[in-house]
Amino acid sequence: MYENLETAENPDNLKRVVIDPVSRVEGHGKVTLLLDENNKVKQARLHIVEFRGFERFIQGRPYWELPVLVQRLCGICPVSHHLAAAKAIDQLVGVDPENLPPAADKLRRLLHFGQVMQSHSLHFFHLSSPDLLFGFESDISKRHILAVLEAHPDIGLQGVKLRKFGQEVIRMVSGKRIHGTGAIAGGMNKALTKAERDYLKADVEQMITWADAAVALIKKVHCSNLPYYDDFGTIATNYLSLNKPNGALELYHGGIRVKDPQGKTLLEGFDYCDYNKIIHEEVRPWTYMKFPYLTDIGKEDGWYRVGPLARINNCDFIDTPLAEKARVEFKQHGGGQAMVHSTLAFHWTRLIEVLHCAESIKQLLDDPDILDSSNLVAQGEKRFSGVGVIEAPRGTLFHHYEVDDNDIVTKANLIVSTTSNNMGMNESVRQVAAEYLSGQELTEPLLNNLEVAIRAYDPCLSCATHAVGKMPLQVELVNAEGDLINKVMKHSDGQLEKLI
Amino acid sequence: MNKAILIFGYGNLSRGDDALAPLLLEKIEAEIDVNKVEILTDFQLQIEHALDLEDRQLVLFVDASVACESAFDFCELQPSRDKSYTTHAMSPASVLQVYQSIKKTAPPPCFLLSIQGLSFELGESLTTQAQQNLQQALEFTEQLLKHPELKYWQAQVTGSA
C-alpha cells in the first residue's frame, strides 16, 4: 500500500502540483501532489467537496416527500436515491422488503436495472472510452466522446442508445424522465401498461446484443495490455456489497457480504439495518470527505471498496446466462485468483453489469406481474426508524431516517458509494503517482493518468448543480520555495489559457 | 413523429437559481399548443438528448447561467466540439455536435435562452434577482412561442453562443 504518501514529512520544502478540478467525473474533486527537487512524489491526495447539507436538506420534511425530494441530490443517479429512500420509508410504514407486493418489488427492480444500465453506459462510453480507445496519454483533443463517435461510430452510437434505453425504462416505470414518483411508501404508484411494456420489449434484444459486444470490447482492451491494465492503480483491498442469500449478484436487496483481499468471507448475509454496528466513518483534517471502515478490523486495514468490481468479486455467480459467462471469463483472466484487484477492472465489471441489467430487464418484461395494478402497495404498523440500502451504480448506498410522532424526519444519515471508495481512490492516486509519475517532468498527458485512476471508480463528487461558465480546470506548479512558477487554466469551453 | 417545437430546460429544482429553467417550463406549460410544442426537462444535458432533436423545426434550450450579464441572453447555437467534458454534463453546442455525428446531417435550428442565476446551493430557493429575471425570460419566451418562425427567433438574438 501507499499510505506513506498520504502525508509528507516536510511539506513546506516541496513543490506543489494541483489538478483542480478532476475532469470527467461528477462534481468537484482536486488532486494535490507534493514533489521534491527531483520531482519525486512525496505526498498525493484526492480532495473531495463533501456532500454537505444532504442531511439538513432532508431533516424537517415529512417522510413521504423523500422519494421525490432525494432525487434532487444527484443528477447522475437520482433513481438510486429514490429507491434507497423508498426502501427506508417502507420500514417507517411497517413494510419489510419480503412483504412488498410482488408486482411492486418487480417494478422497482425494473426501474433499478434501467438506472444502473444508463449510468454505467454513460460512464463507459462517454467518460472513459476516450482514454481506453485512444490511450491515457493521447492528445487531449481526442479524449472526448465526439472523437469516439468519429473514429468508432458504431461503438459511439451504441453507447448513446444503450444510455437512452435505460432512460426510457425509467420513464416508463416512473412516468417521467426525472422527478418521477414510481416508488412510494410500501410499494409503487403504478404498474406498466401493456403498451409501455411492448415499447420496451421492441428494443431489449438489441440492447442485450450491444451490451454483450461492449463486454467483448473491454475484455479485448484490457487483455491487449494485460500487465499494464492489471497493475495500473491497483490495490489489494476488502470489498463490500449486497448479495442474494444464494450468493448471486444482487443490485436491489440482499444481505451485506464482505470479503478480504484474499477472498475470505468476513461477513455473510449481514442485516443492513444494523449497518452502524459494523461501519464507522473517520474524519481526517485535510479533507471534508469521511473515510468509512469496518469497525472490527479497524481504521488501518478496515477500509473497503464498493461498486461493480466489489460486486463481481464478492458474488458466487450471476443469475443471467450471458453475464455469468462474462463473469467467469473475467475471473479466469487473472489466472483464477479469488479476487481481482485491478482498478481498471472496474470498467470490465461495469459492462458485465450492463449486460446483466439488459438480460434482467428482458426477463422482467416477460413477467405478467409488472402489468398487475391490483396490488401495488402494502401497509403495516408505523415505526420510527427506517434503513434503506441499495447497490447504486457506484456501489452500496445507505439511507437511514428517524421520524417523530408527526411523521417529520428528525434525523437522517446517508453513506454514499463515493464516500466508501474515498480511501480506495486516494490509494489508487498514490499508486499511480508513485509508479508512473514520480521522478518525471510532469505534463498534461502524464497528469491525466491520475484522472484515469480516479475515473475508473466513476465517482460522483457532488450533486446535480451546473451552471454555464463554471467548472474550469486549473493546474498550478509551485517551486520548492513556494513561488508560483506555472499556471494553466482550462475554461469550461475547453480552451486552455497559460496564465504564467 | 416528434412535435415541431421542442423546449428543453435543464436544472435542479432544489438547487437555488439552478431551478430557473424547470420553473420557466412549469409556467409556460399551460400556454403552449400541445399539438405543436413539446416540453422536456432533465437535470443536465447528456449524449442521448441528441436524439430528442430529431424531426424538430425549432429547438429552445433553457438554462440558468452565472455568466449571463443581463437578466437573460438569447443566442443561436451551432454544433461545436467545445471539449465540455469536465463533468458528466454536456453543453448544448456539444449535444448538437453529437446529433451531427450520429445523424450525418445538420441539426435543426437551435437556440439557447440563458437566464441569469446567482446562487446554486442545495435546499435554497430562488434569489430575488433570479425571480425578476425569470419573469423577464418568461415574457420573452411567450413572444417566441407567438412567433414560431426561424427569422423571428433569429431577429431576437441578443448575443453570440
XYZ file of C-alpha atoms in Angstrom:
661
model
C 0.000 0.000 0.000
C 0.958 3.633 -0.379
C -0.235 5.229 2.878
C 3.268 6.645 3.349
C 2.413 9.103 0.575
C -0.674 10.452 2.362
C 1.305 12.979 4.432
C 4.846 14.156 3.604
C 7.309 14.757 6.434
C 8.449 18.253 5.366
C 5.697 19.616 3.108
C 6.941 23.227 3.249
C 10.045 22.351 1.231
C 8.208 20.611 -1.600
C 6.789 21.686 -4.968
C 3.014 21.600 -5.177
C 1.048 20.489 -8.257
C -2.736 20.773 -8.284
C -5.263 19.238 -10.672
C -8.411 21.182 -9.971
C -10.992 20.021 -10.755
C -10.517 16.460 -11.850
C -12.323 16.215 -15.181
C -14.928 13.776 -16.470
C -16.224 12.985 -13.015
C -19.384 14.335 -11.436
C -18.752 17.351 -9.257
C -15.630 18.909 -7.934
C -12.526 16.998 -6.934
C -8.920 18.087 -6.757
C -5.601 16.250 -6.656
C -2.556 17.738 -4.969
C 0.960 16.385 -5.380
C 3.984 17.465 -3.389
C 7.268 16.884 -5.213
C 10.875 17.218 -4.111
C 13.575 18.900 -6.215
C 13.961 15.713 -8.288
C 10.210 15.535 -8.978
C 9.901 12.530 -6.660
C 6.345 12.346 -5.315
C 6.324 12.764 -1.550
C 2.609 13.288 -0.993
C -0.513 12.654 -3.087
C -4.088 13.362 -2.056
C -7.523 13.415 -3.642
C -9.669 16.121 -2.077
C -13.412 15.969 -2.488
C -16.040 18.518 -1.648
C -18.174 16.703 0.883
C -21.858 16.021 0.373
C -22.556 18.634 2.994
C -26.121 19.623 3.528
C -27.699 16.326 2.478
C -28.933 15.511 5.956
C -30.018 19.086 6.623
C -31.879 19.075 3.303
C -33.886 16.035 4.425
C -34.494 16.844 8.103
C -37.758 18.588 8.880
C -39.586 17.121 5.888
C -42.482 14.655 6.087
C -41.166 11.206 5.233
C -43.499 10.655 2.272
C -41.840 13.505 0.384
C -38.445 11.848 0.476
C -38.501 9.541 -2.575
C -39.132 12.568 -4.796
C -37.010 15.013 -2.827
C -33.823 12.934 -2.657
C -33.756 12.536 -6.431
C -32.559 16.117 -6.478
C -29.426 15.187 -4.541
C -27.844 13.820 -7.681
C -28.303 14.364 -11.391
C -26.479 11.163 -12.244
C -28.209 8.574 -10.082
C -31.491 10.141 -8.927
C -33.253 6.777 -9.173
C -30.768 5.161 -6.783
C -31.516 7.776 -4.114
C -35.228 7.432 -4.939
C -35.194 3.668 -4.326
C -32.950 3.775 -1.243
C -35.328 6.351 0.239
C -38.347 4.235 -0.729
C -36.848 1.193 0.987
C -36.216 3.236 4.128
C -39.730 4.673 4.264
C -41.210 1.224 3.599
C -39.923 0.422 7.065
C -41.425 3.612 8.500
C -44.852 2.313 7.409
C -44.027 -1.156 8.737
C -43.352 -2.936 5.462
C -40.243 -5.112 5.268
C -38.785 -5.985 1.844
C -40.164 -9.527 1.898
C -43.688 -8.129 2.407
C -43.630 -5.769 -0.574
C -46.277 -6.863 -3.129
C -44.591 -8.963 -5.866
C -45.610 -6.516 -8.599
C -44.122 -3.584 -6.678
C -40.908 -5.477 -5.997
C -40.507 -6.351 -9.679
C -41.331 -2.841 -10.885
C -38.738 -1.375 -8.519
C -36.168 -3.861 -9.777
C -37.019 -2.960 -13.366
C -36.577 0.724 -12.528
C -33.250 -0.006 -10.855
C -31.925 -2.089 -13.751
C -32.758 0.828 -16.074
C -30.870 3.208 -13.792
C -27.744 1.066 -13.480
C -27.737 0.436 -17.217
C -27.949 4.103 -18.181
C -25.425 5.249 -15.591
C -22.840 2.589 -16.455
C -23.319 3.204 -20.190
C -22.774 6.916 -19.727
C -19.626 6.322 -17.761
C -18.051 3.829 -20.112
C -18.949 5.290 -23.487
C -18.867 8.989 -22.680
C -16.329 9.404 -19.915
C -13.878 6.515 -20.119
C -13.905 5.116 -23.635
C -11.798 8.034 -24.975
C -8.982 7.076 -22.575
C -9.384 3.369 -23.213
C -9.655 3.559 -27.009
C -7.097 6.311 -27.697
C -4.678 5.870 -24.777
C -4.261 7.517 -21.384
C -1.628 9.925 -22.688
C -3.199 10.606 -26.082
C -3.704 14.110 -27.444
C -6.169 15.963 -25.211
C -8.291 16.879 -28.238
C -9.034 13.179 -28.729
C -10.195 12.457 -25.218
C -13.826 13.225 -25.958
C -16.998 11.326 -26.846
C -17.120 13.184 -30.167
C -13.738 11.740 -31.120
C -15.093 8.285 -30.281
C -18.125 8.947 -32.475
C -15.843 9.925 -35.337
C -13.284 7.133 -35.014
C -15.626 4.373 -33.863
C -19.131 5.460 -34.955
C -20.780 2.097 -34.244
C -19.449 1.944 -30.692
C -20.328 5.583 -30.052
C -23.874 5.204 -31.334
C -24.440 2.025 -29.351
C -23.344 3.915 -26.240
C -25.846 6.674 -26.934
C -28.669 4.185 -27.500
C -27.858 1.950 -24.511
C -27.984 5.017 -22.306
C -31.237 6.160 -23.951
C -32.841 2.745 -23.440
C -32.017 2.800 -19.719
C -33.590 6.255 -19.509
C -36.686 5.011 -21.327
C -37.085 2.153 -18.829
C -37.012 4.778 -16.062
C -39.531 6.940 -17.903
C -41.958 4.073 -18.483
C -41.829 2.808 -14.881
C -41.835 6.136 -13.040
C -43.857 8.178 -15.516
C -41.194 10.844 -16.098
C -37.527 11.066 -17.015
C -36.809 12.814 -13.735
C -38.816 13.730 -10.658
C -40.985 10.650 -11.256
C -42.959 9.172 -8.376
C -42.603 5.491 -9.173
C -41.871 4.205 -5.670
C -43.966 5.232 -2.665
C -44.062 4.021 0.931
C -44.942 0.328 0.845
C -44.938 -0.127 -2.917
C -45.346 1.560 -6.288
C -47.893 4.033 -7.563
C -48.435 2.434 -10.964
C -47.862 -0.713 -12.950
C -46.675 -0.779 -16.554
C -49.332 -0.668 -19.232
C -49.198 -3.241 -21.989
C -48.252 -0.503 -24.462
C -45.355 0.636 -22.245
C -44.179 -2.953 -21.820
C -44.331 -3.597 -25.572
C -42.479 -0.343 -26.329
C -39.550 -1.521 -24.224
C -39.710 -5.109 -25.461
C -39.241 -3.936 -29.038
C -35.643 -2.880 -28.323
C -34.455 -5.072 -25.467
C -32.927 -7.863 -27.585
C -30.837 -5.299 -29.453
C -29.644 -3.880 -26.131
C -28.519 -7.329 -24.969
C -26.569 -7.784 -28.209
C -24.868 -4.397 -27.872
C -24.127 -4.913 -24.179
C -22.556 -8.279 -24.982
C -20.418 -6.593 -27.653
C -19.364 -3.921 -25.150
C -18.160 -6.624 -22.739
C -16.144 -8.172 -25.577
C -14.679 -4.750 -26.371
C -13.497 -4.014 -22.827
C -12.121 -7.546 -22.485
C -10.115 -7.018 -25.673
C -8.852 -3.614 -24.499
C -7.927 -4.909 -21.036
C -6.243 -8.103 -22.242
C -4.380 -6.379 -25.073
C -2.011 -4.938 -22.466
C -2.664 -7.217 -19.534
C 0.307 -6.487 -17.237
C -0.293 -2.738 -17.526
C -4.064 -2.937 -17.023
C -3.710 -5.326 -14.111
C -1.136 -3.086 -12.400
C -2.344 0.470 -13.064
C -3.766 1.992 -9.867
C -4.133 -1.479 -8.421
C -4.533 -2.014 -4.688
C -5.475 -5.128 -2.704
C -8.489 -4.271 -0.542
C -11.552 -5.543 1.250
C -14.807 -5.467 -0.739
C -18.354 -4.796 0.481
C -21.624 -5.414 -1.383
C -25.147 -6.741 -1.085
C -25.642 -10.341 -2.190
C -28.583 -12.669 -2.667
C -28.899 -15.378 0.034
C -27.694 -17.958 -2.516
C -24.567 -15.906 -3.241
C -25.729 -14.449 -6.563
C -25.041 -10.881 -7.688
C -27.721 -8.576 -6.260
C -28.382 -4.919 -7.027
C -31.695 -4.191 -5.268
C -31.942 -6.073 -1.987
C -29.844 -8.551 -0.009
C -27.560 -9.076 2.941
C -24.155 -7.441 3.296
C -21.192 -9.580 2.295
C -17.601 -8.531 2.989
C -14.546 -10.306 1.626
C -10.924 -9.643 2.479
C -8.157 -9.183 -0.130
C -7.542 -12.929 -0.286
C -11.220 -13.693 -0.847
C -12.004 -14.912 2.659
C -15.587 -14.071 3.647
C -15.608 -11.775 6.678
C -19.343 -11.043 6.781
C -22.182 -13.026 5.217
C -25.848 -12.093 4.937
C -25.499 -9.271 7.461
C -28.721 -7.306 8.033
C -28.064 -3.827 6.641
C -30.426 -2.254 9.170
C -27.568 -2.724 11.649
C -25.010 -1.101 9.347
C -23.860 1.311 12.034
C -22.672 -1.628 14.148
C -20.095 -2.615 11.521
C -19.180 0.650 9.767
C -17.680 3.779 11.270
C -16.582 6.903 9.419
C -13.222 8.506 10.193
C -12.625 12.243 9.776
C -9.207 13.424 8.568
C -8.083 17.031 8.888
C -7.146 17.644 5.232
C -10.485 16.789 3.580
C -14.224 17.191 4.095
C -14.784 13.636 2.859
C -15.018 10.946 5.533
C -13.222 7.594 5.439
C -15.547 4.678 6.278
C -14.042 1.490 7.704
C -15.162 -1.819 9.161
C -15.154 -1.418 12.919
C -13.964 -4.938 13.719
C -10.860 -4.591 11.558
C -10.059 -1.004 12.490
C -9.025 2.196 10.711
C -5.725 0.954 9.337
C -6.906 -2.105 7.437
C -10.691 -1.953 7.664
C -11.383 0.280 4.670
C -13.080 -1.321 1.717
C -14.153 -0.731 -1.867
C -17.690 -0.864 -3.274
C -19.169 -0.779 -6.770
C -19.072 -3.104 -9.753
C -15.610 -4.530 -9.000
C -16.670 -5.293 -5.420
C -19.941 -6.847 -6.534
C -18.384 -9.102 -9.181
C -15.570 -10.083 -6.807
C -17.981 -10.850 -3.989
C -20.704 -12.778 -5.816
C -20.554 -16.545 -6.413
C -22.424 -16.291 -9.703
C -24.758 -14.103 -11.782
C -28.244 -15.414 -12.449
C -28.468 -14.341 -16.091
C -26.616 -16.529 -18.628
C -24.580 -14.106 -20.740
C -23.455 -12.014 -17.777
C -22.486 -15.188 -15.887
C -20.415 -16.344 -18.856
C -18.746 -12.923 -18.905
C -18.104 -13.087 -15.138
C -16.416 -16.477 -15.457
C -14.174 -15.169 -18.258
C -13.363 -12.108 -16.173
C -12.316 -14.170 -13.162
C -10.273 -16.503 -15.378
C -8.277 -13.669 -16.953
C -6.323 -13.165 -13.753
C -5.292 -16.804 -13.591
C -8.249 -17.833 -11.467
C -7.274 -15.795 -8.397
C -10.047 -15.453 -5.827
C -10.121 -11.659 -6.092
C -9.282 -9.260 -8.926
C -7.776 -6.056 -7.531
C -7.055 -4.182 -10.764
C -8.616 -0.732 -10.519
C -9.078 -0.599 -14.293
C -11.129 -3.799 -13.966
C -13.911 -1.529 -12.669
C -14.614 -0.845 -16.364
C -14.837 -4.518 -17.275
C -17.113 -5.354 -14.335
C -19.245 -2.293 -15.047
C -20.005 -3.612 -18.525
C -20.739 -7.116 -17.193
C -23.373 -5.405 -15.068
C -24.794 -3.552 -18.092
C -25.226 -6.947 -19.748
C -26.830 -8.353 -16.597
C -29.214 -5.382 -16.468
C -30.237 -5.815 -20.119
C -30.875 -9.537 -19.598
C -32.780 -8.889 -16.359
C -34.926 -6.190 -17.998
C -35.897 -8.702 -20.679
C -36.843 -11.271 -18.041
C -38.976 -8.766 -16.159
C -40.703 -7.526 -19.320
C -41.796 -11.143 -19.882
C -43.230 -11.339 -16.356
C -47.001 -10.636 -16.223
C -46.720 -9.307 -12.659
C -45.369 -5.971 -13.929
C -48.767 -5.300 -15.565
C -50.740 -6.137 -12.413
C -52.080 -2.949 -10.843
C -54.413 -4.739 -8.420
C -51.947 -4.936 -5.530
C -49.151 -2.403 -5.596
C -48.998 -1.106 -2.006
C -48.625 -2.907 1.336
C -49.283 -1.423 4.764
C -48.090 -2.186 8.283
C -47.534 -0.690 11.733
C -45.734 2.636 11.969
C -42.071 2.579 13.035
C -39.817 5.454 13.995
C -36.658 4.359 12.200
C -36.056 3.069 8.677
C -32.933 1.984 6.779
C -32.830 1.554 3.008
C -29.761 0.138 1.280
C -29.299 -0.456 -2.415
C -26.456 -1.239 -4.798
C -26.300 2.031 -6.722
C -24.197 2.090 -9.905
C -21.154 3.316 -7.967
C -21.688 0.992 -5.004
C -23.595 0.398 -1.806
C -25.816 3.357 -0.858
C -27.213 3.752 2.672
C -30.207 5.934 3.641
C -31.255 5.999 7.313
C -34.100 8.151 8.637
C -35.750 8.674 12.020
C -39.191 10.339 12.323
C -41.255 11.778 15.160
C -44.931 11.300 16.064
C -45.909 13.722 13.297
C -44.001 11.770 10.608
C -41.406 14.519 10.303
C -37.814 13.430 9.700
C -35.760 14.286 12.789
C -32.541 12.568 11.791
C -31.051 11.439 8.509
C -27.798 9.696 7.694
C -26.530 8.884 4.218
C -23.410 6.958 3.254
C -22.975 7.335 -0.492
C -20.827 4.974 -2.516
C -18.181 7.530 -3.393
C -17.551 8.050 0.333
C -16.977 4.322 0.739
C -14.480 4.442 -2.141
C -12.675 7.503 -0.762
C -9.709 5.580 0.651
C -9.559 3.359 -2.433
C -9.407 6.361 -4.768
C -6.715 8.003 -2.644
C -4.653 4.815 -2.597
C -5.023 4.390 -6.371
C -3.902 8.001 -6.895
C -0.863 7.372 -4.718
C -0.055 4.129 -6.547
C -0.159 5.861 -9.932
C 1.791 8.856 -8.618
C 4.498 6.614 -7.147
C 4.748 4.117 -10.003
C 4.131 6.227 -13.122
C 4.821 9.898 -12.333
C 7.486 10.040 -9.673
C 10.783 11.485 -10.904
C 9.417 12.643 -14.267
C 8.797 16.089 -15.707
C 5.043 16.479 -15.283
C 2.998 17.065 -18.423
C -0.750 17.175 -19.050
C -0.811 13.644 -20.540
C 1.086 12.308 -17.523
C -1.288 14.049 -15.128
C -4.209 12.511 -16.999
C -3.028 9.166 -15.635
C -4.103 10.321 -12.172
C -7.509 11.258 -13.502
C -7.813 7.907 -15.278
C -7.301 6.131 -11.943
C -9.976 8.245 -10.249
C -12.336 7.999 -13.200
C -12.255 4.182 -13.025
C -14.326 4.452 -9.841
C -16.853 6.709 -11.644
C -17.020 8.939 -8.585
C -19.981 11.215 -8.107
C -18.317 14.048 -6.292
C -21.253 16.363 -5.872
C -24.837 16.772 -6.859
C -26.880 17.931 -9.755
C -25.862 21.513 -9.984
C -24.318 23.037 -13.016
C -24.074 26.471 -14.449
C -22.737 27.774 -17.709
C -19.366 29.359 -17.084
C -18.396 27.237 -14.093
C -16.068 24.296 -13.601
C -12.752 25.375 -15.073
C -9.601 23.297 -14.641
C -6.607 24.962 -13.072
C -3.146 23.469 -12.734
C -0.511 25.259 -10.682
C 3.186 24.432 -10.374
C 4.873 25.852 -7.292
C 8.629 25.589 -6.751
C 10.411 24.420 -3.624
C 10.423 27.978 -2.278
C 6.666 28.164 -2.622
C 6.683 30.507 -5.619
C 4.075 30.001 -8.305
C 6.061 29.319 -11.482
C 3.453 27.928 -13.855
C -0.310 28.237 -14.045
C -2.657 26.990 -16.746
C -6.423 27.481 -16.797
C -8.791 25.279 -18.798
C -12.084 27.099 -19.288
C -15.476 25.432 -19.388
C -15.451 25.550 -23.187
C -12.222 23.560 -23.178
C -9.917 26.428 -24.167
C -6.508 26.384 -22.476
C -5.057 29.664 -21.235
C -1.478 29.949 -19.994
C -1.633 32.468 -17.163
C 2.042 32.428 -16.176
C -43.339 11.866 -35.160
C -41.914 14.499 -32.838
C -43.667 17.829 -32.352
C -42.320 20.727 -34.400
C -41.033 22.799 -31.483
C -39.043 21.499 -28.539
C -38.391 23.487 -25.369
C -35.722 21.716 -23.342
C -34.991 23.165 -19.902
C -32.348 21.741 -17.627
C -31.539 22.324 -13.975
C -32.308 21.154 -10.448
C -35.404 22.449 -8.652
C -33.704 22.108 -5.272
C -30.521 23.958 -6.149
C -31.421 27.617 -5.748
C -31.250 29.509 -9.039
C -30.468 26.285 -10.898
C -34.262 25.858 -10.812
C -34.764 28.732 -13.273
C -35.192 26.588 -16.380
C -37.565 23.965 -14.922
C -39.587 26.763 -13.312
C -39.885 28.585 -16.634
C -41.162 25.363 -18.205
C -43.723 24.919 -15.425
C -45.043 28.428 -16.050
C -45.109 28.138 -19.825
C -46.707 24.681 -19.888
C -50.268 25.997 -19.545
C -49.811 28.339 -22.501
C -48.380 26.079 -25.168
C -50.135 24.452 -28.095
C -49.628 20.811 -27.099
C -50.026 19.692 -30.699
C -47.023 21.702 -31.811
C -44.815 22.204 -28.769
C -43.138 19.592 -26.567
C -41.577 20.407 -23.215
C -38.769 18.247 -21.852
C -36.649 18.677 -18.761
C -33.656 16.992 -17.173
C -31.012 17.742 -14.573
C -28.338 18.265 -17.190
C -27.627 17.645 -20.849
C -26.235 14.335 -21.974
C -25.383 12.476 -25.159
C -28.765 10.809 -25.595
C -30.516 14.173 -25.682
C -29.217 14.497 -29.232
C -31.952 12.020 -30.148
C -34.599 14.428 -28.808
C -33.708 16.872 -31.583
C -34.917 14.596 -34.379
C -37.672 15.946 -36.648
C -37.895 19.357 -34.954
C -38.329 22.679 -36.732
C -37.174 24.836 -33.822
C -35.489 23.949 -30.537
C -35.142 26.184 -27.490
C -32.717 25.158 -24.741
C -33.206 26.956 -21.426
C -30.610 27.077 -18.660
C -29.504 29.104 -15.648
C -26.196 30.863 -16.118
C -23.770 32.692 -13.865
C -22.007 34.069 -16.942
C -25.085 35.978 -18.063
C -24.609 39.737 -17.572
C -28.233 40.789 -18.057
C -31.498 39.171 -16.970
C -31.232 36.753 -19.866
C -29.314 36.125 -23.056
C -30.677 34.605 -26.234
C -28.392 33.160 -28.895
C -28.469 30.799 -31.829
C -26.435 27.638 -31.356
C -24.081 25.934 -33.766
C -22.657 22.426 -33.392
C -19.368 22.700 -31.590
C -16.712 20.333 -30.421
C -16.076 22.514 -27.400
C -14.447 19.890 -25.172
C -17.050 20.459 -22.480
C -16.179 17.234 -20.731
C -15.225 18.462 -17.305
C -18.316 16.864 -15.781
C -20.994 14.359 -16.669
C -22.893 17.273 -18.233
C -22.537 18.490 -21.821
C -23.006 21.913 -23.355
C -25.945 22.349 -25.779
C -23.479 23.010 -28.612
C -21.839 19.654 -27.916
C -25.214 17.937 -27.968
C -25.755 19.443 -31.434
C -22.357 18.113 -32.465
C -23.320 14.637 -31.228
C -26.511 14.898 -33.309
C -24.480 15.815 -36.374
C -22.068 12.939 -35.747
C -24.683 10.244 -35.367
C -27.280 11.509 -37.868
C -24.778 12.650 -40.519
C -26.847 15.770 -41.093
C -27.127 19.262 -39.622
C -29.297 19.601 -36.518
C -32.497 21.655 -36.632
C -32.231 25.371 -35.743
C -31.440 25.506 -32.027
C -31.350 28.473 -29.648
C -30.215 28.911 -26.055
C -32.027 31.083 -23.544
C -29.656 31.649 -20.618
C -31.267 33.146 -17.527
C -29.000 34.878 -15.067
C -28.632 32.929 -11.798
C -26.607 33.887 -8.759
C -26.677 31.124 -6.161
C -26.880 27.346 -6.630
C -26.773 25.818 -3.143
C -28.735 22.686 -2.221
C -32.035 23.446 -0.486
C -32.045 27.152 -1.378
C -34.958 28.855 -3.089
C -34.682 31.328 -5.960
C -32.887 34.568 -5.180
C -34.928 37.757 -5.504
C -32.909 38.806 -8.540
C -33.469 35.430 -10.192
C -37.219 35.732 -9.647
C -37.177 39.015 -11.543
C -35.001 37.514 -14.270
C -37.395 34.584 -14.567
C -40.326 36.910 -15.167
C -38.489 38.746 -17.943
C -37.371 35.478 -19.533
C -40.926 34.165 -19.342
C -42.327 37.175 -21.202
C -39.589 36.792 -23.805
C -40.392 33.076 -24.268
C -44.081 33.863 -24.686
C -43.189 36.165 -27.562
C -41.053 33.463 -29.174
C -43.911 30.989 -28.998
C -46.303 33.507 -30.528
C -43.938 33.721 -33.487
C -42.618 30.199 -34.119
C -40.612 31.239 -37.169
C -36.876 30.951 -37.643
C -36.480 34.502 -38.929
C -38.336 35.970 -35.947
C -36.232 33.986 -33.459
C -33.022 34.968 -35.241
C -34.067 38.619 -35.064
C -34.382 38.365 -31.266
C -30.820 37.140 -30.727
C -29.059 39.211 -28.063
C -25.566 37.770 -28.289
C -23.381 35.015 -29.664
C -23.111 31.490 -28.301
